[in-house]
CSV table of C-alpha atoms and ligand atoms in Angstrom, one decimal:
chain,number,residue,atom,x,y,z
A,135,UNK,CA,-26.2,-17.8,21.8
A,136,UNK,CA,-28.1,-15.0,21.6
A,137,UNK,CA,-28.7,-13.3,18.2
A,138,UNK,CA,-26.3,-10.3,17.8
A,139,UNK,CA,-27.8,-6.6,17.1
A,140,UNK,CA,-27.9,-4.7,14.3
A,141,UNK,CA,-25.7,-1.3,14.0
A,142,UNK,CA,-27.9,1.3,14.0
A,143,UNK,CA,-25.7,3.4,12.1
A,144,UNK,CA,-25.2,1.4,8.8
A,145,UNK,CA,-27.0,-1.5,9.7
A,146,UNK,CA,-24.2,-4.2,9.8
A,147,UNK,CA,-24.6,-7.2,12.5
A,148,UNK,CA,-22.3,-6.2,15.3
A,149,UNK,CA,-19.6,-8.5,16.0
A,150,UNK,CA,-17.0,-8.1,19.4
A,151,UNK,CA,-14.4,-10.3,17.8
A,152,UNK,CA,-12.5,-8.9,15.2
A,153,UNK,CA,-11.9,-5.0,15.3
A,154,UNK,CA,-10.9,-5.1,12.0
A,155,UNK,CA,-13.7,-6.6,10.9
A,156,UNK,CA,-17.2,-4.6,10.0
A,157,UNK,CA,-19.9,-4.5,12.7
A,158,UNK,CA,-16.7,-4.4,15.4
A,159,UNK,CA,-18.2,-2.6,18.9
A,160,UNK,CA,-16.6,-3.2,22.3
A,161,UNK,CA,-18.2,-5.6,24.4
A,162,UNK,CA,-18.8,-3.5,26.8
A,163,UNK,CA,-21.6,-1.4,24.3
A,164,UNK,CA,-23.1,-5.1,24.1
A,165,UNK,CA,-25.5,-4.0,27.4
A,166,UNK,CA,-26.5,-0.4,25.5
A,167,UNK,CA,-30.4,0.0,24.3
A,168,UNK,CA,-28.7,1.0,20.5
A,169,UNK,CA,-25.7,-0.5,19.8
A,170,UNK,CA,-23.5,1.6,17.4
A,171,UNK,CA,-20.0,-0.3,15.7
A,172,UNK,CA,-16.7,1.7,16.4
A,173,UNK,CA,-16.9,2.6,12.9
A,174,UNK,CA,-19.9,4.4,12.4
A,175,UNK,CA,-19.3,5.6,15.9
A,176,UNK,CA,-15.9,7.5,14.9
A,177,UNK,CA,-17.4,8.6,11.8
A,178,UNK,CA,-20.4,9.9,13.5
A,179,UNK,CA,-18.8,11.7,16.9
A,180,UNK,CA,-15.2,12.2,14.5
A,181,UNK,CA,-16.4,12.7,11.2
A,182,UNK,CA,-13.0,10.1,10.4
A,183,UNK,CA,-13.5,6.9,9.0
A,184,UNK,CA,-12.2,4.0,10.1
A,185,UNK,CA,-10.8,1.1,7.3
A,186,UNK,CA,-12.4,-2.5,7.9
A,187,UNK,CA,-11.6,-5.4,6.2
A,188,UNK,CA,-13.0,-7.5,3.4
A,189,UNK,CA,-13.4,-10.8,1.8
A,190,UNK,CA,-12.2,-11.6,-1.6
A,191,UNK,CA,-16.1,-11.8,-3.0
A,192,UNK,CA,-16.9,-8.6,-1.3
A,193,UNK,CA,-13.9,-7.7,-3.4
A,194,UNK,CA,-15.4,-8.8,-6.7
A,195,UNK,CA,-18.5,-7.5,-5.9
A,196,UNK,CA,-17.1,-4.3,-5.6
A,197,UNK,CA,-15.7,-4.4,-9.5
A,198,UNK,CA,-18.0,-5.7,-10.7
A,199,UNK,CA,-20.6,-2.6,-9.6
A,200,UNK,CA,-17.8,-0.4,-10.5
A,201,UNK,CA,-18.5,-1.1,-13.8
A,202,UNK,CA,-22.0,-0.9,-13.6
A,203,UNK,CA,-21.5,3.2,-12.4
A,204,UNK,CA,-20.6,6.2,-14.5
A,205,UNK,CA,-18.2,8.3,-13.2
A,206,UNK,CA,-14.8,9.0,-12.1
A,207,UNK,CA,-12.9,6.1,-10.5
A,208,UNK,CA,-9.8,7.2,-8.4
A,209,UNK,CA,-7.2,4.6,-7.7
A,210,UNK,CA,-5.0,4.9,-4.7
A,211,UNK,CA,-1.7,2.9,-4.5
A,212,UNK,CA,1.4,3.2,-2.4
A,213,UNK,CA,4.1,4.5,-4.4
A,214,UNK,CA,6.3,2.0,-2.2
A,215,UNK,CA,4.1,-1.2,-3.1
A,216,UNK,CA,2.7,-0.4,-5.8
A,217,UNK,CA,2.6,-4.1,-7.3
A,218,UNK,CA,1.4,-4.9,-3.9
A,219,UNK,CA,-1.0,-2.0,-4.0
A,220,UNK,CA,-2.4,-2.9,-7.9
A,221,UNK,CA,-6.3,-4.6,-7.8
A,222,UNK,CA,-6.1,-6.7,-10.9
A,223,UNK,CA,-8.6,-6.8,-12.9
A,224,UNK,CA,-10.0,-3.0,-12.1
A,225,UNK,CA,-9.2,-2.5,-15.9
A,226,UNK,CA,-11.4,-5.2,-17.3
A,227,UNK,CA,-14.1,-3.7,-14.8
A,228,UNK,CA,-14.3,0.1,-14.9
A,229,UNK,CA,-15.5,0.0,-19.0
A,230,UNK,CA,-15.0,3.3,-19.9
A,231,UNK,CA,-15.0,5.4,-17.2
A,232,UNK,CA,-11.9,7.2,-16.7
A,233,UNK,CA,-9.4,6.1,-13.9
A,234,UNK,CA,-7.2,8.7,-12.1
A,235,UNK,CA,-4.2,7.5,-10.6
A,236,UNK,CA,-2.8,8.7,-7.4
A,237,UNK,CA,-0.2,7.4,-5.9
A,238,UNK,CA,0.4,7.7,-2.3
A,239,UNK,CA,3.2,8.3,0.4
A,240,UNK,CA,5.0,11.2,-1.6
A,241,UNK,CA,6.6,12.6,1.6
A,242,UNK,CA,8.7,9.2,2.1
A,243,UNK,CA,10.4,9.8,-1.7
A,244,UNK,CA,14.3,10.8,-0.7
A,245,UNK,CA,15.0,14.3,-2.1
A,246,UNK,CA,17.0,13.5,-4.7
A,247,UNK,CA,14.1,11.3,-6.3
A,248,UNK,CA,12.8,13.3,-9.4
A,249,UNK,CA,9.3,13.3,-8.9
A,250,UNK,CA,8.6,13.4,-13.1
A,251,UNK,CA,10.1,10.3,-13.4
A,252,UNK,CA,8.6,8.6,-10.8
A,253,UNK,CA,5.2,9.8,-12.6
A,254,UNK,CA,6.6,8.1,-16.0
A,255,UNK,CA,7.1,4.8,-14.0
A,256,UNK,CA,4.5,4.5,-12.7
A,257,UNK,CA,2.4,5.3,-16.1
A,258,UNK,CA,4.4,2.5,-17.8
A,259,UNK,CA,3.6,0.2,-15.1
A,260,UNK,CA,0.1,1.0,-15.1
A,261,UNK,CA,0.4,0.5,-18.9
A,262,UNK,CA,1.9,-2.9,-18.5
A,263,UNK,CA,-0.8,-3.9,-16.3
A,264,UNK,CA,-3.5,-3.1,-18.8
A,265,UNK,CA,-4.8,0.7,-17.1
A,266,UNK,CA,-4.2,4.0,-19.1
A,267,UNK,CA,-4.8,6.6,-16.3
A,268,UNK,CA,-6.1,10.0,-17.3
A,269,UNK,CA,-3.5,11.4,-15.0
A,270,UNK,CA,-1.1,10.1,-12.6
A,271,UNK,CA,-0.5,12.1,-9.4
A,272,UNK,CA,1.9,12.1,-6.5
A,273,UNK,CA,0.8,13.1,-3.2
A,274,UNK,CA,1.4,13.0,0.1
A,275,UNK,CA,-2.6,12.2,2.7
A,276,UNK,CA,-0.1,11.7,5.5
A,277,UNK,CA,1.1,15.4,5.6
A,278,UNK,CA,-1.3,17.1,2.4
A,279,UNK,CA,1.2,17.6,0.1
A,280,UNK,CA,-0.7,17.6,-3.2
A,281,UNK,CA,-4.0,17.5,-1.8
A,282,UNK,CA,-5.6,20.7,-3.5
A,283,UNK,CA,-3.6,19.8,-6.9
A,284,UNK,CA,-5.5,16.0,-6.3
A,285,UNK,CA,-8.8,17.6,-5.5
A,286,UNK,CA,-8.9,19.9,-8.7
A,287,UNK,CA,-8.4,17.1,-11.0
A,288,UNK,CA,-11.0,15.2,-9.7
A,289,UNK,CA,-13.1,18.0,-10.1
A,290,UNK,CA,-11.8,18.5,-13.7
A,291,UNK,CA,-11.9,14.8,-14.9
A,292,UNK,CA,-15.4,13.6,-13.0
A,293,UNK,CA,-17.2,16.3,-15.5
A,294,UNK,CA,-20.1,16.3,-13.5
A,295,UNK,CA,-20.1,13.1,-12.2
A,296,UNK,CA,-19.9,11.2,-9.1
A,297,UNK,CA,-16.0,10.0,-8.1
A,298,UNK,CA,-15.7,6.4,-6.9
A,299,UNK,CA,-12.5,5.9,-4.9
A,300,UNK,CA,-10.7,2.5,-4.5
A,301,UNK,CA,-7.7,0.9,-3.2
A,302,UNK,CA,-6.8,-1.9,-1.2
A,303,UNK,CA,-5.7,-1.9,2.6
A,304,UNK,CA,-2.9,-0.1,4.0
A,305,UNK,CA,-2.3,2.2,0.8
A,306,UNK,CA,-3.7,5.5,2.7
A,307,UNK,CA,-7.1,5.6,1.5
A,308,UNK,CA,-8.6,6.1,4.9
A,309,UNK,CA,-5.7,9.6,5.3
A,310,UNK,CA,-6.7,10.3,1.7
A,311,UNK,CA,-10.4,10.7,2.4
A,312,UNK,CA,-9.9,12.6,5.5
A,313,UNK,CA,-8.1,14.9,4.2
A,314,UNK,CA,-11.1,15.2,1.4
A,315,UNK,CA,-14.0,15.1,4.2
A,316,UNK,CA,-12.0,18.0,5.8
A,317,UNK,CA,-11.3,20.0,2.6
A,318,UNK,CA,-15.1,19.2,1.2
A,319,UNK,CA,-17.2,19.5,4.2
A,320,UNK,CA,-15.1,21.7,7.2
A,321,UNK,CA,-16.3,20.9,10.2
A,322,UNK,CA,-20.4,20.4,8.9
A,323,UNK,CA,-22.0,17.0,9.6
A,324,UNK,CA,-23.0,16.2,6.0
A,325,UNK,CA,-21.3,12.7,5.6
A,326,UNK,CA,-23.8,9.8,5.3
A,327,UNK,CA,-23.4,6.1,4.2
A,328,UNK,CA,-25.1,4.0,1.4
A,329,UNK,CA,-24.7,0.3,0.0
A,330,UNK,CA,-22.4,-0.3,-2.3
A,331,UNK,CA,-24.4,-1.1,-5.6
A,332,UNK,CA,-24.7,-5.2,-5.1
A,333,UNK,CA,-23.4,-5.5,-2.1
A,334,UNK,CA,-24.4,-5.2,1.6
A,335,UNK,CA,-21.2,-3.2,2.0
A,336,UNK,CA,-21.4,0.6,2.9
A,337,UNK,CA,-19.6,3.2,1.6
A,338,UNK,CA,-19.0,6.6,2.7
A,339,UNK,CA,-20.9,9.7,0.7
A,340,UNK,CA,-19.5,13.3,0.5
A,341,UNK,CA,-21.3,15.3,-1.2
A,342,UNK,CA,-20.4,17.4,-3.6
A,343,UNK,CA,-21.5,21.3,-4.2
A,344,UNK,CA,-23.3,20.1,-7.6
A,345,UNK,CA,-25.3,17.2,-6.1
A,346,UNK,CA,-23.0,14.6,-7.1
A,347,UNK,CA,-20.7,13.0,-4.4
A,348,UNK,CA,-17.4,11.3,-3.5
A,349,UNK,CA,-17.7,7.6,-2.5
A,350,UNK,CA,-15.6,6.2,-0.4
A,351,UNK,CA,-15.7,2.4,-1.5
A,352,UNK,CA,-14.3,-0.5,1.1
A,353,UNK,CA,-10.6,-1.2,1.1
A,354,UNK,CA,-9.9,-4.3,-0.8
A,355,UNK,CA,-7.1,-6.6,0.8
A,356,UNK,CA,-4.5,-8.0,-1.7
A,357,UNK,CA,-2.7,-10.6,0.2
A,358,UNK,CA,0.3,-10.8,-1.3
A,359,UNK,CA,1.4,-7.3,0.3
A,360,UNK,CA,4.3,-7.5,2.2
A,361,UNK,CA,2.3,-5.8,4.7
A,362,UNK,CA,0.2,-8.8,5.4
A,363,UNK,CA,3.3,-11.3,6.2
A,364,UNK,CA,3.6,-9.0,9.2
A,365,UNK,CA,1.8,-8.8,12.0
A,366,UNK,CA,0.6,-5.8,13.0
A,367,UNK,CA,3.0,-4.4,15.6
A,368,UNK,CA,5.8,-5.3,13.3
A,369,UNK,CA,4.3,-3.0,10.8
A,370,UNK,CA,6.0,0.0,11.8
A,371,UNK,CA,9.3,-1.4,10.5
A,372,UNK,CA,8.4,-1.6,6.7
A,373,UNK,CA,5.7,1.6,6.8
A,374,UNK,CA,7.6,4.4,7.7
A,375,UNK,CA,6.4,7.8,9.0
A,376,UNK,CA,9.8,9.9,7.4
A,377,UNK,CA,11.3,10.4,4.6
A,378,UNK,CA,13.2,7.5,3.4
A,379,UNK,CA,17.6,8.5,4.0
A,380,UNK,CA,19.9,5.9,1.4
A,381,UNK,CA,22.7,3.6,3.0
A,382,UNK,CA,25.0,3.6,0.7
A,383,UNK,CA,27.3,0.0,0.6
A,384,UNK,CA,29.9,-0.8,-1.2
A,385,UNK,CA,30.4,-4.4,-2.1
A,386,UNK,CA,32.7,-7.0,-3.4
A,387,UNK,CA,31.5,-9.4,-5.4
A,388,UNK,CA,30.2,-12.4,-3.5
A,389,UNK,CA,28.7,-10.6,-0.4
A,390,UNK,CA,25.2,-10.6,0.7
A,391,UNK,CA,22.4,-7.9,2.3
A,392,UNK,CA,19.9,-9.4,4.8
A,393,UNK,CA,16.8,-6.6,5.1
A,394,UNK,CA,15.4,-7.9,8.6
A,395,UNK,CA,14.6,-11.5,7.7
A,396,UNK,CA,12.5,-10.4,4.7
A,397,UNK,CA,14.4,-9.3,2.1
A,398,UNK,CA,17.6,-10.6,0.6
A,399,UNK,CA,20.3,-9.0,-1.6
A,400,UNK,CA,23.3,-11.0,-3.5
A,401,UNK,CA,26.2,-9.5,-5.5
A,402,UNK,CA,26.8,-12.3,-7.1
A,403,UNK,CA,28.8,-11.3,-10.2
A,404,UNK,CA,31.0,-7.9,-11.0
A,405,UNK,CA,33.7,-5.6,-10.0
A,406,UNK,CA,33.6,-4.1,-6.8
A,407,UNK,CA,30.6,-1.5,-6.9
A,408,UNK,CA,28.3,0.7,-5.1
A,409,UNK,CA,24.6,-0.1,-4.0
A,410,UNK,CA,22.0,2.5,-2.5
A,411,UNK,CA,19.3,0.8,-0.4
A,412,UNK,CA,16.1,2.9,-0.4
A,413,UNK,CA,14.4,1.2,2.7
A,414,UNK,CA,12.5,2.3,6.1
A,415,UNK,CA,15.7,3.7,8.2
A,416,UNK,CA,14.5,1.5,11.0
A,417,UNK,CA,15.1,-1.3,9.3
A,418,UNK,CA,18.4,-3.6,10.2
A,419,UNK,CA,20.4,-4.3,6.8
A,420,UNK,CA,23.2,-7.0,7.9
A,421,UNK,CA,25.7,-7.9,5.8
A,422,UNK,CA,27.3,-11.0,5.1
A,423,UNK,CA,29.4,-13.7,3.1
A,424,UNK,CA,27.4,-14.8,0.0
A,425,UNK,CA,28.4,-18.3,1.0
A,426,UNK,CA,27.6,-18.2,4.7
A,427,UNK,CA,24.3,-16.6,3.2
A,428,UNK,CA,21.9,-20.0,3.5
A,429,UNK,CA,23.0,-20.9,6.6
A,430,UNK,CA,22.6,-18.0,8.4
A,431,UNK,CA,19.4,-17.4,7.4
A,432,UNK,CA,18.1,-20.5,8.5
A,433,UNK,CA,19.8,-20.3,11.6
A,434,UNK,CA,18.9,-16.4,12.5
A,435,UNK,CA,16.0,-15.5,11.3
A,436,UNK,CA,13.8,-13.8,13.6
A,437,UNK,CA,16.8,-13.7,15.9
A,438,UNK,CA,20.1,-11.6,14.2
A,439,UNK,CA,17.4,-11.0,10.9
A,440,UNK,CA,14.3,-9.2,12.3
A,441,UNK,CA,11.2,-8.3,11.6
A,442,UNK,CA,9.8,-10.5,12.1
A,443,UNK,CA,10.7,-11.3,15.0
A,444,UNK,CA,10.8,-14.9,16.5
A,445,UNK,CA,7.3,-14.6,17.2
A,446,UNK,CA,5.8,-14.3,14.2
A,447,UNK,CA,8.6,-15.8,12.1
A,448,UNK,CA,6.9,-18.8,11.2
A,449,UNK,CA,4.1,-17.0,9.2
A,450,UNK,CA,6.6,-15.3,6.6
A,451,UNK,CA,6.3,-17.6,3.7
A,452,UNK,CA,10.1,-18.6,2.1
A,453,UNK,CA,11.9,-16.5,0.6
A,454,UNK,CA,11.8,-16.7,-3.4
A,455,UNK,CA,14.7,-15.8,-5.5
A,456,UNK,CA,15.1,-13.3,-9.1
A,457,UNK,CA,18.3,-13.3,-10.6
A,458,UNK,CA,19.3,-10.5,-12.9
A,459,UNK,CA,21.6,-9.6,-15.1
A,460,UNK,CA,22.3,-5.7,-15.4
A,461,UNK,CA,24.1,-4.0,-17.9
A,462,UNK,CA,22.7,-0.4,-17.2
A,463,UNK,CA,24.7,1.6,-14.4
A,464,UNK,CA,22.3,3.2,-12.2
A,465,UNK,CA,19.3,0.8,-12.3
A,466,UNK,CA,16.5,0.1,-9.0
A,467,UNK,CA,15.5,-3.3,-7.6
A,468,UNK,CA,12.2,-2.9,-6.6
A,469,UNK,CA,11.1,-5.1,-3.1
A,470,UNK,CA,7.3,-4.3,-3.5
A,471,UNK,CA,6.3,-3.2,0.0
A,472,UNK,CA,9.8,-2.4,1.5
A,473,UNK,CA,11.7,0.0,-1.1
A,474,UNK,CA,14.4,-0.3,-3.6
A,475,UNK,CA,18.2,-1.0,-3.8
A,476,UNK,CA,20.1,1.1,-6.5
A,477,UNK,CA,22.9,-0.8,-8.2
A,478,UNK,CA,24.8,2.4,-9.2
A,479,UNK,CA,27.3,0.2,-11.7
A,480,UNK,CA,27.0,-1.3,-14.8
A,481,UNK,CA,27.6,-4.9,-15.8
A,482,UNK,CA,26.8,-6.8,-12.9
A,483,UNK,CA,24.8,-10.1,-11.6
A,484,UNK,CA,23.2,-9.7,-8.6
A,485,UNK,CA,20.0,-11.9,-7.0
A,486,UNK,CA,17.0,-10.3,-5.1
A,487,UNK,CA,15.0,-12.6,-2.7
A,488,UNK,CA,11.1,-11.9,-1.4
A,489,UNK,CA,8.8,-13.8,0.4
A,490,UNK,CA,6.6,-15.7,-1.6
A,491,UNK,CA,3.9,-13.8,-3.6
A,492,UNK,CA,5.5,-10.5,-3.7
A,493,UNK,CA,7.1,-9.0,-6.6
A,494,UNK,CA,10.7,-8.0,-7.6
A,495,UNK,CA,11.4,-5.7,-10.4
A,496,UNK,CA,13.9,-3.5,-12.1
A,497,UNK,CA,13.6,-0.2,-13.2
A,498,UNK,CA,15.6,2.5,-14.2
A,499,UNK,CA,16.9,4.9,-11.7
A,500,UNK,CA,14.6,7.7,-10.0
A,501,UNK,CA,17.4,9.8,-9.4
B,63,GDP,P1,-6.0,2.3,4.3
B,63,GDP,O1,-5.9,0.9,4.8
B,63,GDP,O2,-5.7,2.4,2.8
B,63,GDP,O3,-7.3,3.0,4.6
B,63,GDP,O4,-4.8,3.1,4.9
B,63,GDP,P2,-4.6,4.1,6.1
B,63,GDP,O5,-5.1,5.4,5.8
B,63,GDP,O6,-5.1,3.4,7.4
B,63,GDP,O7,-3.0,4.1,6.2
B,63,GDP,C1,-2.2,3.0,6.2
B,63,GDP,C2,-0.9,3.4,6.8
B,63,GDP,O8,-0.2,4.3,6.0
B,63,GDP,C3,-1.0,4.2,8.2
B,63,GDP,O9,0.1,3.7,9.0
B,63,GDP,C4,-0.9,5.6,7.8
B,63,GDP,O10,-0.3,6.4,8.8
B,63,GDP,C5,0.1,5.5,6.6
B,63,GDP,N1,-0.1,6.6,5.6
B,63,GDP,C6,-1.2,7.0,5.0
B,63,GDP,N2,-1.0,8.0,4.2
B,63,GDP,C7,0.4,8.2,4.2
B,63,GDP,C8,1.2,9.2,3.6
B,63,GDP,O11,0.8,10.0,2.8
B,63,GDP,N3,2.5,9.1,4.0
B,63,GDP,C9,3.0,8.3,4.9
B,63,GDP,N4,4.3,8.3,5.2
B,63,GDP,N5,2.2,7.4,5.5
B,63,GDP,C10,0.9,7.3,5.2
């Protein structure tokens, strides 16, 4: 085989496989003098970046010379996976430079969320997982909402320095910085690449009026987001584009809620009560017998209980069951990835199901 070129942009080998992947260029650019990947290609002609994927050293790597840096670190996490969104570890890494929360996908909150509470979740969470955020912040990359509120406290906190921001895959980091490249730079072609400290992984550069700059550092996959048990054109189902509308249900004791085949719901214990599922609106909740529960599930999923469909049904690992015990009317099951059911009445026993390796939680009510 021959040996494949270099990308004369940021240097990668260029690969045809894997557009996901760095160094991805179409085939077709193979026969070109100067071969240029699609990324460096849209960021070049587009001034828009384009995520790629990593490996789980990269991923280490990338810590690890976070830690080596001084400056503002900005974490992005999806405020609808935001176990699923969480790099463990970043604590142990960053030392002492601060860590500015933001958490993404605002717009998709219901209305009647209160947007101070969700910020006092998601501090304690943060807490719980070891990070003390100088400031948490809601905003929306999708449509800007908070953008110039986000951009100001970067400006505050990074006193001078450079900003470092991070996330894993499919949290919005890519819509977060182009809103930033547009705010920061209008239409001027000022964006360059570097290495990441370490590693041979490049990382986008905005500069900044005081001759520091923004870096842009690669999207880190966690694997245990829902997100990844999908395949890509099933994606649409558990990401949604609009704001999220409750489905109210109200149950007796002893009935069950399928969410596609990838989420279950059991009111196992309690007088009859209400329950508001917070999920995508396009995705199908069926309800059913706790009882006929098992067998349905094995004989309908991918089929009756979709996504995913019975193509890619095999992939989804099992589904894993938390039992719980709630005392506390008004209180949120949290399907990392998907959403949230609210069990509006107190004193009731109820089981939540996942696939394998993503988390289930309770909270108390956003509302
Ligand atoms: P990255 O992998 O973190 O770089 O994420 P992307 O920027 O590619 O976004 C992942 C998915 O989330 C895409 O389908 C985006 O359209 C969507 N997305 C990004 N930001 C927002 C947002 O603020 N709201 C909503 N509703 N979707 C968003």
């Amino acid at each position: 085989m021959n040996e494949m070129p270099n990308c004369i942009g940021c240097g990668t080998i260029i690969q045809t496989d894997d557009s996901k992947a760095p160094g991805y260029a179409p085939a077709s650019s193979l026969e070109k003098e100067s071969i240029i990947c699609q990324r460096c290609f849209r960021l070049k002609n587009y001034n828009e970046l384009q995520p790629v994927a990593l490996t789980d050293d990269d991923f280490l790597r990338i810590l690890n010379g976070l830690g080596q840096q001084n400056g503002l670190i900005v974490k992005i996490v999806d405020i609808f996976d935001f176990n699923g969104s969480w790099l463990p570890g970043l604590h142990r890494f960053v030392g002492n430079n601060p860590v500015l929360l933001i958490a993404n996908k605002a717009d998709l909150l219901p209305k009647s969320v209160k947007k101070q509470k969700v910020v006092n979740w998601l501090k304690q969470e943060a807490k719980k997982l070891g990070l003390k955020p100088i400031d948490v912040m809601l905003v929306s990359a999708h449509k800007g909402m908070g953008m110039q509120e986000a951009m100001a406290a970067i400006d505050e906190y990074r006193r001078g320095q450079d900003v470092y921001v991070v996330g894993c895959t499919n949290v919005g980091k890519s819509t977060f910085i182009n809103r930033i490249i547009k705010q920061a730079t209008g239409e001027k072609e000022v964006i360059t690449t570097s290495y990441f400290p370490g590693t041979t992984l490049d990382m986008i550069e905005i500069p900044l009026e005081d001759g520091k700059a923004i870096f842009d550092t690669p999207g880190i996959i966690n694997h245990h987001q829902m997100a990844h048990y999908l395949d890509p054109s099933e994606l649409k189902y558990i990401m949604p584009k609009k704001e999220i509308k409750p489905k109210v249900f109200q149950l007796n004791e002893g009935q069950t809620l399928f969410v596609g085949a990838l989420a279950r719901f059991d009111f196992i214990q309690g007088a009859r009560a209400a329950f508001t599922v917070h999920i995508a609106n396009d995705l199908q909740i069926h309800r059913t017998k706790l009882e006929k529960a098992d067998d349905l599930y094995e004989t309908h999923r991918g089929e009756l209980l979709a996504p995913p469909s019975e193509k890619y049904i095999d992939q989804l690992p099992e589904l894993v069951r938390f039992e719980f015990s709630i005392k506390e009317a008004k209180t949120d099951i949290v399907f990392s990835g998907l959403g949230w059911i609210t069990v509006q009445n107190a004193n009731v026993v109820i089981a939540a199901y996942a696939p394998k390796g993503v988390e289930v939680q309770i909270r108390p009510s956003l509302i």
